[in-house]
mmCIF file of C-alpha atoms in Angstrom:
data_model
loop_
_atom_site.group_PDB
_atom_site.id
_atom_site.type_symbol
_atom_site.label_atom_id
_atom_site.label_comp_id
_atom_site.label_asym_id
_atom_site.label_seq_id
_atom_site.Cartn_x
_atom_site.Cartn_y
_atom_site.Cartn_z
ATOM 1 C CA UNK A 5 -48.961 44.136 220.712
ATOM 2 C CA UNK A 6 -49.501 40.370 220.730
ATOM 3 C CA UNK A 7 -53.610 40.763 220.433
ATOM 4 C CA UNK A 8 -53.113 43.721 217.878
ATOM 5 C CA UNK A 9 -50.841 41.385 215.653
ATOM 6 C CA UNK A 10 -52.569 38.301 216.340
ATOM 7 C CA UNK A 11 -49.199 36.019 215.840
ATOM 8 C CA UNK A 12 -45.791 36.336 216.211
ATOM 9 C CA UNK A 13 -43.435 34.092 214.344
ATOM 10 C CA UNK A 14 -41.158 31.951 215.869
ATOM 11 C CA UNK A 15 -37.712 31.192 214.402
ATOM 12 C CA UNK A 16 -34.235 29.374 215.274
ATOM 13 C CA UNK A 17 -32.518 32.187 213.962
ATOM 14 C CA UNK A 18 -30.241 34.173 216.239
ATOM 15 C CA UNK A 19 -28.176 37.442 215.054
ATOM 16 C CA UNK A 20 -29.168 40.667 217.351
ATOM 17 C CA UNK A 21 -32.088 38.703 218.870
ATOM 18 C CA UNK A 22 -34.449 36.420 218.199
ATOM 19 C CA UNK A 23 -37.336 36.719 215.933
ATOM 20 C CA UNK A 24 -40.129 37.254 218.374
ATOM 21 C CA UNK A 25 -38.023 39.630 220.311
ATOM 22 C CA UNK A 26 -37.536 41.996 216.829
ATOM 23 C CA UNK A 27 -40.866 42.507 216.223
ATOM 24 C CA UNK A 28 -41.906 44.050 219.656
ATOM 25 C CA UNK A 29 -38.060 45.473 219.900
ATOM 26 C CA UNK A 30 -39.613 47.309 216.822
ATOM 27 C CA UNK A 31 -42.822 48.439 217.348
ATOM 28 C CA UNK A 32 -41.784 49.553 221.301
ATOM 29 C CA UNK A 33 -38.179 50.220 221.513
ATOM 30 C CA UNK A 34 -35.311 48.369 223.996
ATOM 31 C CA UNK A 35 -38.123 46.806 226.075
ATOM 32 C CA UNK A 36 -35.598 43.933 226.854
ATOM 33 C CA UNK A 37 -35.604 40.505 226.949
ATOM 34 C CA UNK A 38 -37.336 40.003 230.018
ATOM 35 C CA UNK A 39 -40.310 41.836 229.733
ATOM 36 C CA UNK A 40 -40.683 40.317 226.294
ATOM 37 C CA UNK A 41 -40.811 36.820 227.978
ATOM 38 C CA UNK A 42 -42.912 37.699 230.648
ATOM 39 C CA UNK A 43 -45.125 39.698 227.911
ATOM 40 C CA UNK A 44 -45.816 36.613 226.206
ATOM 41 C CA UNK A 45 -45.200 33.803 228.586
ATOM 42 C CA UNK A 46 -46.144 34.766 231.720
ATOM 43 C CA UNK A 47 -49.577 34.913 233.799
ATOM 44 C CA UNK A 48 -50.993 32.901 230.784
ATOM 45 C CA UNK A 49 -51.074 35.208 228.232
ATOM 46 C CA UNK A 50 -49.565 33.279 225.625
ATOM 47 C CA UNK A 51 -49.378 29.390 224.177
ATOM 48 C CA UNK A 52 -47.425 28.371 220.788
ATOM 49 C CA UNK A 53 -49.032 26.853 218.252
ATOM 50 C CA UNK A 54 -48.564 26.527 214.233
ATOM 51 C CA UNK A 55 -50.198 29.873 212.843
ATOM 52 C CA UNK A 56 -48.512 31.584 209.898
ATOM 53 C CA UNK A 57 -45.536 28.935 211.108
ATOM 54 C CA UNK A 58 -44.695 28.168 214.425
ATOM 55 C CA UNK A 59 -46.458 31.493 216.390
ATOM 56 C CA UNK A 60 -46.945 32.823 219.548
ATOM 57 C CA UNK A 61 -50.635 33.046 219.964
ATOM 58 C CA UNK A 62 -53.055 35.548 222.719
ATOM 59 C CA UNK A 63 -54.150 32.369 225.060
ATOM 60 C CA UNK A 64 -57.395 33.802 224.815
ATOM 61 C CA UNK A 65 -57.330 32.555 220.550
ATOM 62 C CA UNK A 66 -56.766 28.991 221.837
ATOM 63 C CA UNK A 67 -60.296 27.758 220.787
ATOM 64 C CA UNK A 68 -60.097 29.179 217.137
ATOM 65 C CA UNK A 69 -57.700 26.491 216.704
ATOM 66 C CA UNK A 70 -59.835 23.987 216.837
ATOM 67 C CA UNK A 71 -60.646 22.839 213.687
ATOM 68 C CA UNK A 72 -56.824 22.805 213.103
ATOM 69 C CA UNK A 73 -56.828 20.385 215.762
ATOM 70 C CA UNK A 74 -59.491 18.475 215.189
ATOM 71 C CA UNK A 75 -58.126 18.093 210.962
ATOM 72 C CA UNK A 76 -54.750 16.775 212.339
ATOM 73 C CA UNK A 77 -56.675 13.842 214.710
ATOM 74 C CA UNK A 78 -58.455 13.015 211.577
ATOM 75 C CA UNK A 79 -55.639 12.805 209.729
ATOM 76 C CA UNK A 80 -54.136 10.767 212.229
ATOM 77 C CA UNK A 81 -50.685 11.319 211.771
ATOM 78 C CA UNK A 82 -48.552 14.643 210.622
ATOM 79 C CA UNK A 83 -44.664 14.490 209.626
ATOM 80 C CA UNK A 84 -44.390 10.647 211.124
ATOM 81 C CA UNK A 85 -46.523 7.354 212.671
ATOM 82 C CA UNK A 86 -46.999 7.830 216.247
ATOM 83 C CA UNK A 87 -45.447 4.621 218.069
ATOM 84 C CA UNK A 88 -47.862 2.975 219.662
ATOM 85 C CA UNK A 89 -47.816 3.799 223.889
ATOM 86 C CA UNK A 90 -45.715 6.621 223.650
ATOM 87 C CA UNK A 91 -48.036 9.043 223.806
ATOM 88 C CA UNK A 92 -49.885 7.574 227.299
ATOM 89 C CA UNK A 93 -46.489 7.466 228.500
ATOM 90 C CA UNK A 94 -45.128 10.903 227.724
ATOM 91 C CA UNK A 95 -48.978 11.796 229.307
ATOM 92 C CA UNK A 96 -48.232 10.038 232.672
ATOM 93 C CA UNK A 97 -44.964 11.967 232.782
ATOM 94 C CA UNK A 98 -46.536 14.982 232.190
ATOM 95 C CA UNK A 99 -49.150 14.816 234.916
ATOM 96 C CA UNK A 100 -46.506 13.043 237.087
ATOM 97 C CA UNK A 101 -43.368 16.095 237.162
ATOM 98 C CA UNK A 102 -44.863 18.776 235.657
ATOM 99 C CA UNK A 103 -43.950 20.999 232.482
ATOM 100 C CA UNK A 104 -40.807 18.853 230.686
ATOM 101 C CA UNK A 105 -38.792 19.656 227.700
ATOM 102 C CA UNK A 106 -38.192 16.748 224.949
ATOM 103 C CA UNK A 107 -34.667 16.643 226.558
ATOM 104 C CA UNK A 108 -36.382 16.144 230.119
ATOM 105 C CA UNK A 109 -38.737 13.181 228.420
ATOM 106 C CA UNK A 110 -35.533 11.668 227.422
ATOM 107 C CA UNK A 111 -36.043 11.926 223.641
ATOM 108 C CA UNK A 112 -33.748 14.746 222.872
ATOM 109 C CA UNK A 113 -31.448 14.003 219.678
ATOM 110 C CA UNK A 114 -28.582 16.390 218.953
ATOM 111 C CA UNK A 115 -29.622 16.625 215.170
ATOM 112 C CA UNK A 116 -32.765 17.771 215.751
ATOM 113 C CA UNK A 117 -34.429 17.216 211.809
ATOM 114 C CA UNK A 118 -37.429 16.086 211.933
ATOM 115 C CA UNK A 119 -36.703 12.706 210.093
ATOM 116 C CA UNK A 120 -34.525 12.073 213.085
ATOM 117 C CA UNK A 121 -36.952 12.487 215.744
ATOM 118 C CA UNK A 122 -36.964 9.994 218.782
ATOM 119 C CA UNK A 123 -40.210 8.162 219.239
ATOM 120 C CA UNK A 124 -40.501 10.888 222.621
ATOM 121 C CA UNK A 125 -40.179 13.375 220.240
ATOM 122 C CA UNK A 126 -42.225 12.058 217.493
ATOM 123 C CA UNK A 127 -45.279 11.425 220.336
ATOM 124 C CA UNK A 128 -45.045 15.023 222.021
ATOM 125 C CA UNK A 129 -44.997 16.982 218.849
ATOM 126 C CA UNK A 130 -47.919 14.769 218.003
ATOM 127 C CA UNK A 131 -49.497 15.776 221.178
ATOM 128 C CA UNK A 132 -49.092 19.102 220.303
ATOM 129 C CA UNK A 133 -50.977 19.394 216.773
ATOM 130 C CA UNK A 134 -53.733 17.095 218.472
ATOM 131 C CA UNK A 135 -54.017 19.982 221.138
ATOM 132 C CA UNK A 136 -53.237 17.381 224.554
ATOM 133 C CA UNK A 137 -50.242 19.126 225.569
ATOM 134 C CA UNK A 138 -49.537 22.878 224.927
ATOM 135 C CA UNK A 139 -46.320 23.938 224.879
ATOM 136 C CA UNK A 140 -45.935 27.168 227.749
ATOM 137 C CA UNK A 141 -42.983 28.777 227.097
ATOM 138 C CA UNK A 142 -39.541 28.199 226.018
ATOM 139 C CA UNK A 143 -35.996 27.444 227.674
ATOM 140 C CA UNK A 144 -32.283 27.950 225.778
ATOM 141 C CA UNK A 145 -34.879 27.323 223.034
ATOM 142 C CA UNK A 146 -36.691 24.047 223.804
ATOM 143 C CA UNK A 147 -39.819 23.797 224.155
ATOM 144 C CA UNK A 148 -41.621 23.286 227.373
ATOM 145 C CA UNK A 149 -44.385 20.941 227.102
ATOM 146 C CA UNK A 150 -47.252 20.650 230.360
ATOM 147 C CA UNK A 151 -50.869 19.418 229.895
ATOM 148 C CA UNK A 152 -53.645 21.112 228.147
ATOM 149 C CA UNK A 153 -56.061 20.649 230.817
ATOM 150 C CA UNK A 154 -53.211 22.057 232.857
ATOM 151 C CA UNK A 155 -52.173 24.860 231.178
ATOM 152 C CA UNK A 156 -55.056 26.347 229.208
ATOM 153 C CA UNK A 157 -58.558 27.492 231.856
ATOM 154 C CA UNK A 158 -61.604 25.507 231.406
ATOM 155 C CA UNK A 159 -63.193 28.464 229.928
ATOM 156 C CA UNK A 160 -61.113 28.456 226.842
ATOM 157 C CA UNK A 161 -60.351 24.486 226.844
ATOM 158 C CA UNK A 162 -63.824 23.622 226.975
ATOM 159 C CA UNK A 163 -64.837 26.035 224.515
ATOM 160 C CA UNK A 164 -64.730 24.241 220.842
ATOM 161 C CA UNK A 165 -65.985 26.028 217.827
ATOM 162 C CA UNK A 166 -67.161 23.825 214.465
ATOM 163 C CA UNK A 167 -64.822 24.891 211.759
ATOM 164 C CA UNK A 168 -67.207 28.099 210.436
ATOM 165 C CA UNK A 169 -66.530 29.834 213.548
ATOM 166 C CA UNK A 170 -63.284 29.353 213.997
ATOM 167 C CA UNK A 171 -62.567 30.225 210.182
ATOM 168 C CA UNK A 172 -64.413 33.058 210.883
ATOM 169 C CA UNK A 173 -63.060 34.660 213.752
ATOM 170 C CA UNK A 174 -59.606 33.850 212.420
ATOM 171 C CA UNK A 175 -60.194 35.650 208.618
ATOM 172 C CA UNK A 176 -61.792 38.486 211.056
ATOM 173 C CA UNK A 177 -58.327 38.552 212.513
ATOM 174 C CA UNK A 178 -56.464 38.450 209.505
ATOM 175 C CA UNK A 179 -57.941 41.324 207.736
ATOM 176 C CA UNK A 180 -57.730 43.159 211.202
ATOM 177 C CA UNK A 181 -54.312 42.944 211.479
ATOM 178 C CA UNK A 182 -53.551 43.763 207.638
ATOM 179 C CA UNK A 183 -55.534 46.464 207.767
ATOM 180 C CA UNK A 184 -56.176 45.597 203.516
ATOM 181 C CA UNK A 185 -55.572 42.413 202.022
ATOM 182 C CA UNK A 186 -56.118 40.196 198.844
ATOM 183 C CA UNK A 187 -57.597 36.793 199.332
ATOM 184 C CA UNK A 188 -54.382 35.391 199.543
ATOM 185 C CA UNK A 189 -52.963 37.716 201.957
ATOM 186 C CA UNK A 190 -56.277 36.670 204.100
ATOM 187 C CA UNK A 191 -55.412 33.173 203.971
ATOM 188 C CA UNK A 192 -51.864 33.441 204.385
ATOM 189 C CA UNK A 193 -51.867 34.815 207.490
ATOM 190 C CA UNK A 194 -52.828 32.119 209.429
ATOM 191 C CA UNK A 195 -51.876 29.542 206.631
ATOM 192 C CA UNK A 196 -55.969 28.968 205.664
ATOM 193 C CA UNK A 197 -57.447 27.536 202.508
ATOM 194 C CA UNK A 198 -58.354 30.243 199.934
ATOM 195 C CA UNK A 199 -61.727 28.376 199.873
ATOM 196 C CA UNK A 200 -62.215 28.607 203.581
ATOM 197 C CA UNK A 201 -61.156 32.552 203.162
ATOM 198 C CA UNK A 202 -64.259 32.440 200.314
ATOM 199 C CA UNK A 203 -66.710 30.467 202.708
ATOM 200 C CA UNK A 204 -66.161 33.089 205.733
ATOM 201 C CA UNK A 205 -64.879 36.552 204.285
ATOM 202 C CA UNK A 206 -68.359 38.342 204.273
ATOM 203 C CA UNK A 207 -69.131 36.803 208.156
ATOM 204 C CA UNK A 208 -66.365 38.183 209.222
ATOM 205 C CA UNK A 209 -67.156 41.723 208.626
ATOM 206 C CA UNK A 210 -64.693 42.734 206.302
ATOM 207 C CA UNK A 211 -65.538 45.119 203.432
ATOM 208 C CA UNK A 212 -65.130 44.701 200.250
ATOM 209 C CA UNK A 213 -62.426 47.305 198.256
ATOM 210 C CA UNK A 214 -60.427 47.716 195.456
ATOM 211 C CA UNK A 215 -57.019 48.544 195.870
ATOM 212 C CA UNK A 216 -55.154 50.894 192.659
ATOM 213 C CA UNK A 217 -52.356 48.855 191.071
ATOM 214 C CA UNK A 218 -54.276 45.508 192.447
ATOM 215 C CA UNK A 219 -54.859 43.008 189.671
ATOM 216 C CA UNK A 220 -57.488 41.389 191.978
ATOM 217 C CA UNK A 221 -60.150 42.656 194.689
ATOM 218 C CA UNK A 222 -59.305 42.800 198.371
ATOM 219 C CA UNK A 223 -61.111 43.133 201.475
ATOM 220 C CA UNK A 224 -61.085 45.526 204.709
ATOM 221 C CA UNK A 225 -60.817 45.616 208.173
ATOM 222 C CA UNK A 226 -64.291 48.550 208.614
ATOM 223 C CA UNK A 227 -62.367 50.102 211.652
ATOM 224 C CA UNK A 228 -59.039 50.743 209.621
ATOM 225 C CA UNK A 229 -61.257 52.199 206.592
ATOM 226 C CA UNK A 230 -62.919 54.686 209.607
ATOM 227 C CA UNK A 231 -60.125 55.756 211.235
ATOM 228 C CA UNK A 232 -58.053 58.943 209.621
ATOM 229 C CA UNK A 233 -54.515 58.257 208.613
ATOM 230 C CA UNK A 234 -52.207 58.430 211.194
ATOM 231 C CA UNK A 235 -49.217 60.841 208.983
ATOM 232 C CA UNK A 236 -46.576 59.414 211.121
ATOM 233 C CA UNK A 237 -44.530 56.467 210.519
ATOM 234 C CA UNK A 238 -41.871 54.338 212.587
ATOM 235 C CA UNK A 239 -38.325 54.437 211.503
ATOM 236 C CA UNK A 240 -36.673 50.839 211.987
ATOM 237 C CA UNK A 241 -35.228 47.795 211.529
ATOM 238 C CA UNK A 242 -37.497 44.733 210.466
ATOM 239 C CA UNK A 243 -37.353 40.886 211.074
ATOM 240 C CA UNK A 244 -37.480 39.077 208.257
ATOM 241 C CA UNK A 245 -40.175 36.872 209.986
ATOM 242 C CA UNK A 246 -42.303 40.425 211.093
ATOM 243 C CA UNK A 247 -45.577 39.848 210.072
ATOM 244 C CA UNK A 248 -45.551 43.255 208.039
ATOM 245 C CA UNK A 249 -42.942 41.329 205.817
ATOM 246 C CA UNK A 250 -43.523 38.005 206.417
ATOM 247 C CA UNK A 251 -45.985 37.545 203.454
ATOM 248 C CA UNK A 252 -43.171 38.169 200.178
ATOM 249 C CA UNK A 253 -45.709 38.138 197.244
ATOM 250 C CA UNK A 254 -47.895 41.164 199.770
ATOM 251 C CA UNK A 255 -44.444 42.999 200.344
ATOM 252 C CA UNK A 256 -43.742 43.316 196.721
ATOM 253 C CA UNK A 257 -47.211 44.520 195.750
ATOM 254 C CA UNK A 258 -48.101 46.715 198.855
ATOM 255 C CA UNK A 259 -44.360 48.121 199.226
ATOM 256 C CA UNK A 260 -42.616 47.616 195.647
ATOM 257 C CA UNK A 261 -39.760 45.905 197.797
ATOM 258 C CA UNK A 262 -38.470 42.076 196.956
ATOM 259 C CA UNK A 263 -37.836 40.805 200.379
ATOM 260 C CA UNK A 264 -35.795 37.538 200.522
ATOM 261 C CA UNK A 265 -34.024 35.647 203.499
ATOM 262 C CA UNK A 266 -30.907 34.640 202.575
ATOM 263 C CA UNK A 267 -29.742 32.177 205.597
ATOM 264 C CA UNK A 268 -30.667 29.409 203.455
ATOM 265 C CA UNK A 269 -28.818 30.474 200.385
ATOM 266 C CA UNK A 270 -25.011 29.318 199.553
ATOM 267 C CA UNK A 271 -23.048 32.344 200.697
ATOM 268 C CA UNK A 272 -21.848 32.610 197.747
ATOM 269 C CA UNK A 273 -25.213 33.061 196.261
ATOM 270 C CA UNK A 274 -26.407 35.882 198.162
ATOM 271 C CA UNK A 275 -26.801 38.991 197.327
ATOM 272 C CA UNK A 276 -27.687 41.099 200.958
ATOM 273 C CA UNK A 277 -26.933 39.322 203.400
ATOM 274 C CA UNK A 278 -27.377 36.303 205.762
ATOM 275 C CA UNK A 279 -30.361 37.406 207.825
ATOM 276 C CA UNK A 280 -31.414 40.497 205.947
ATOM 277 C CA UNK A 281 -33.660 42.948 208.112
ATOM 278 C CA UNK A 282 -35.645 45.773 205.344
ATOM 279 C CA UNK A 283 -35.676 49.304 207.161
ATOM 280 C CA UNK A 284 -38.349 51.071 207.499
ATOM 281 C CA UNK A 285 -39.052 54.764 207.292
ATOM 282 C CA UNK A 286 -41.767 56.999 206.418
ATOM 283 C CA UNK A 287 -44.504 54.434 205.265
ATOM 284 C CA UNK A 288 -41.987 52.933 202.803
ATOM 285 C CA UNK A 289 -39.088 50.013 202.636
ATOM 286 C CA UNK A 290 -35.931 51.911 201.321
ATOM 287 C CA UNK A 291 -33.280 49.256 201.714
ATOM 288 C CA UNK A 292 -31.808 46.833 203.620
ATOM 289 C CA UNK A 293 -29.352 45.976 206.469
ATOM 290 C CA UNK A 294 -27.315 42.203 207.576
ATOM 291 C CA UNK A 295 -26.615 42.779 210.767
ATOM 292 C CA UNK A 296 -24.182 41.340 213.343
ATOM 293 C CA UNK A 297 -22.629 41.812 216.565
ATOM 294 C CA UNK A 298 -19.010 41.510 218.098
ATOM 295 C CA UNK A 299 -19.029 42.194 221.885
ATOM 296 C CA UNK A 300 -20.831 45.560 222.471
ATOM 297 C CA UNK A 301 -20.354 46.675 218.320
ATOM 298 C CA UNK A 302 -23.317 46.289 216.183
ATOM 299 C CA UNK A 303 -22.307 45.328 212.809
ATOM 300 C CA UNK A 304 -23.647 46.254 209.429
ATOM 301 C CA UNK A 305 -21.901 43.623 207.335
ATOM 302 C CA UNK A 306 -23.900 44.931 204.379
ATOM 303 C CA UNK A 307 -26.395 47.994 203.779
ATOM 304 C CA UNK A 308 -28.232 48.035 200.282
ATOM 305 C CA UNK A 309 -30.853 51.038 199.394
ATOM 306 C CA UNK A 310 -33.713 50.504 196.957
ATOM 307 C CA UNK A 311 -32.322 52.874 193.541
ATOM 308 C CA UNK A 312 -34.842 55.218 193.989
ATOM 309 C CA UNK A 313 -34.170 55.712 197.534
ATOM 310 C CA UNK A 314 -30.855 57.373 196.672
ATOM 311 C CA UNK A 315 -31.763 59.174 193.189
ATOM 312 C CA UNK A 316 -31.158 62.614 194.164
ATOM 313 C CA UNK A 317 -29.119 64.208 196.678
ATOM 314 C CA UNK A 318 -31.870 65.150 199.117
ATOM 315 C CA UNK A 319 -33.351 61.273 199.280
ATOM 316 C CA UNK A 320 -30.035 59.730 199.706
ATOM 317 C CA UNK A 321 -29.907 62.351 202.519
ATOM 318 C CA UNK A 322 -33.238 61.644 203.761
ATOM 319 C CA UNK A 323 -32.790 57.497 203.343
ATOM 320 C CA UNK A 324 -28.958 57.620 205.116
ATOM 321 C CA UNK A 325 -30.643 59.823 208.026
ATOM 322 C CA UNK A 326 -32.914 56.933 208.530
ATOM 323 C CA UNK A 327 -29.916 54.198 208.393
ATOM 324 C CA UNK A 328 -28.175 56.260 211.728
ATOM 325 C CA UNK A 329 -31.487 56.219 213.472
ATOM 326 C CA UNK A 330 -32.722 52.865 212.693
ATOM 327 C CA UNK A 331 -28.986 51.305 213.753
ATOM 328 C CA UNK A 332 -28.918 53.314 216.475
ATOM 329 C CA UNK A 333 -32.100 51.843 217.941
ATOM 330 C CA UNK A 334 -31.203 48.262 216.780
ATOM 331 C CA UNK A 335 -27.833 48.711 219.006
ATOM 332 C CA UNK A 336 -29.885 49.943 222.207
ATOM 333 C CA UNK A 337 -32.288 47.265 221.739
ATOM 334 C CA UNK A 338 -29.267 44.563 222.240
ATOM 335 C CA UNK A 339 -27.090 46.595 224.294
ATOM 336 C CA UNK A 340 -24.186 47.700 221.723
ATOM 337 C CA UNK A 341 -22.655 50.978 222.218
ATOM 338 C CA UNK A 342 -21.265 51.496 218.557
ATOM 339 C CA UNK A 343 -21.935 50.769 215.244
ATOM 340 C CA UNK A 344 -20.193 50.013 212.253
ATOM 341 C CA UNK A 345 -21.052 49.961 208.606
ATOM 342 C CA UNK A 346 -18.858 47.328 206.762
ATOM 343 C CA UNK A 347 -20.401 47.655 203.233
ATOM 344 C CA UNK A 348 -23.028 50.525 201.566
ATOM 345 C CA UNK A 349 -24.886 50.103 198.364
ATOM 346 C CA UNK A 350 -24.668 52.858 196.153
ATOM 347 C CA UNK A 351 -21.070 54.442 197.153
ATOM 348 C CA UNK A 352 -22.412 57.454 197.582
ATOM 349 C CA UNK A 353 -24.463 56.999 200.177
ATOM 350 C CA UNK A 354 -21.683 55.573 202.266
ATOM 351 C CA UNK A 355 -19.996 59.409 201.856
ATOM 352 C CA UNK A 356 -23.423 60.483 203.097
ATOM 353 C CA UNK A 357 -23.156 58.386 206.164
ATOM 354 C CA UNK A 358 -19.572 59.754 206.822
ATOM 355 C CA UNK A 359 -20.404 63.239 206.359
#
């Protein structure tokens, strides 16, 4: 799943699970927590590094990173002025004990906000962009930090691309995992330049299209134009951060759906939810669910379905069918037993739901 989706986002937020445990959770069912770990963490398979936003990345990808690295060393500096020494010293620890977290380098602050970062903190994140420390998995969410040279085989770390092929390889990527995309949607999938899309799009293999209802041309992965459409379609739940959603501007045009995450909005301001997850059914976003949990009860604080999703007897039928399965799964994903539905949007489809 990782090397089919290329990233997978990383976020603080907790409600059923984490991010990067939705999106497999998903696409596979109640895997658990474990094998998701292992899946990406384990045996080398995986290394973090900033992608759409902070990402899980195939190890294998570590050289198309490159010129990100290389642009941060010539910038010299990212969020904050490196102290001079820290970095040679946080380097000696390294190689001294082994993988550390920030806490373990002694630079920990409870705040956490990055304009209160500890000079430890400041120098290992540092280390990070520059690609001198990787960080190889995570613990009670910290990262743990160990050496590049350590962590990453020579095969990949001595392997360093110029810019072109990197660019290349990662728009390649890009339009593999979308399947179709705009030049934006190209470039925002690994947070690239639309002029570095422009300078690589054709070398990458990706065919040229226009897409009906698409102001602008797009381009195409040449295996998803070959293959025949699959007819059949997940029903589910959706992190906010899933890479299917994760682009807003692509969600409204592909799907017709306005996809916002709330979290960060006054709760008095919102209008779905704190941590909204769309559902997903037959091809198509119908609505949208803020979950919760309360010992082995999976909450729906709120359910909303798109209007035309409930327009007529049979799709409110048809869209509140969807809403039992896609909660159900949710709850055996996190180990709930029941479910309960606080809140439905229209009324009616709440007298579905009981019926």
């Amino acid at each position: 799943m990782l090397a089919g989706l290329g990233a997978v986002q990383l976020d603080t937020i907790s409600v059923l699970a984490r991010s990067h445990e939705l999106v497999p959770y998903a696409r596979l069912g109640p895997v658990g927590r474990d094998a998701v770990e292992t899946a990406y963490w384990g045996n080398g398979t995986g290394f973090e590094y900033w992608a759409h936003a902070a990402s899980v990345l195939p190890l294998d990808d570590w050289p198309l990173f490159a010129f990100r690295r290389r642009a941060f060393r010539r910038r010299g500096w990212r969020w904050h002025k490196v102290p001079e020494g820290v970095c040679d010293d946080i380097l000696k620890r390294l190689r001294a004990d082994g993988p550390l977290t920030t806490k373990e380098l002694g630079g920990a602050k409870a705040g956490g906000d990055w304009w209160q970062w500890s000079d430890q903190k400041i120098g290992i994140e540092w280390l990070l962009d520059i690609g001198e420390v990787v960080c190889v998995r995570r613990v009670g969410w910290r990262r743990v930090y160990d050496l590049a040279e350590r962590a990453i085989p020579s095969r990949l770390l001595d392997h360093e691309p110029d810019d072109e092929e990197c660019l290349t390889a990662l728009v390649a990527r890009s339009g593999r995992a979308l399947g179709v995309g705009s030049r934006a949607d190209l470039a925002d999938y690994y947070r690239l330049k639309a002029e570095q899309v422009d300078a690589v799009v054709e070398a990458a293999g990706l065919v040229p299209v226009r897409v009906r209802g698409w102001r602008n041309g797009a381009w195409a992965d040449p295996e998803a134009l070959a293959a025949p459409v699959r007819g059949r379609h997940a029903t589910t739940l959706l992190s906010p951060f899933d890479s299917l959603v994760w682009d807003r501007a692509r969600t409204s045009r592909v799907f017709g759906f306005d996809h916002r995450l709330e979290a960060y909005v006054p709760k008095a301001k919102r209008v779905h939810g704190y941590f909204v997850m769309p559902l997903l059914t037959g091809g198509r976003l119908v609505g949208r669910v803020d979950p919760a949990r309360e010992g082995r009860t999976l909450v729906a604080r709120q359910v909303s379905f798109e209007p035309w999703a409930t327009r007529t007897p049979a799709r409110t039928e048809t869209s509140v069918a969807a809403l039992r399965t896609a909660l159900r799964q949710a709850a055996s994903w996190v180990g709930c037993d029941d479910v309960r539905v606080e809140r439905i949007h229209p009324v009616a489809a709440g007298t579905a739901l009981v019926d």
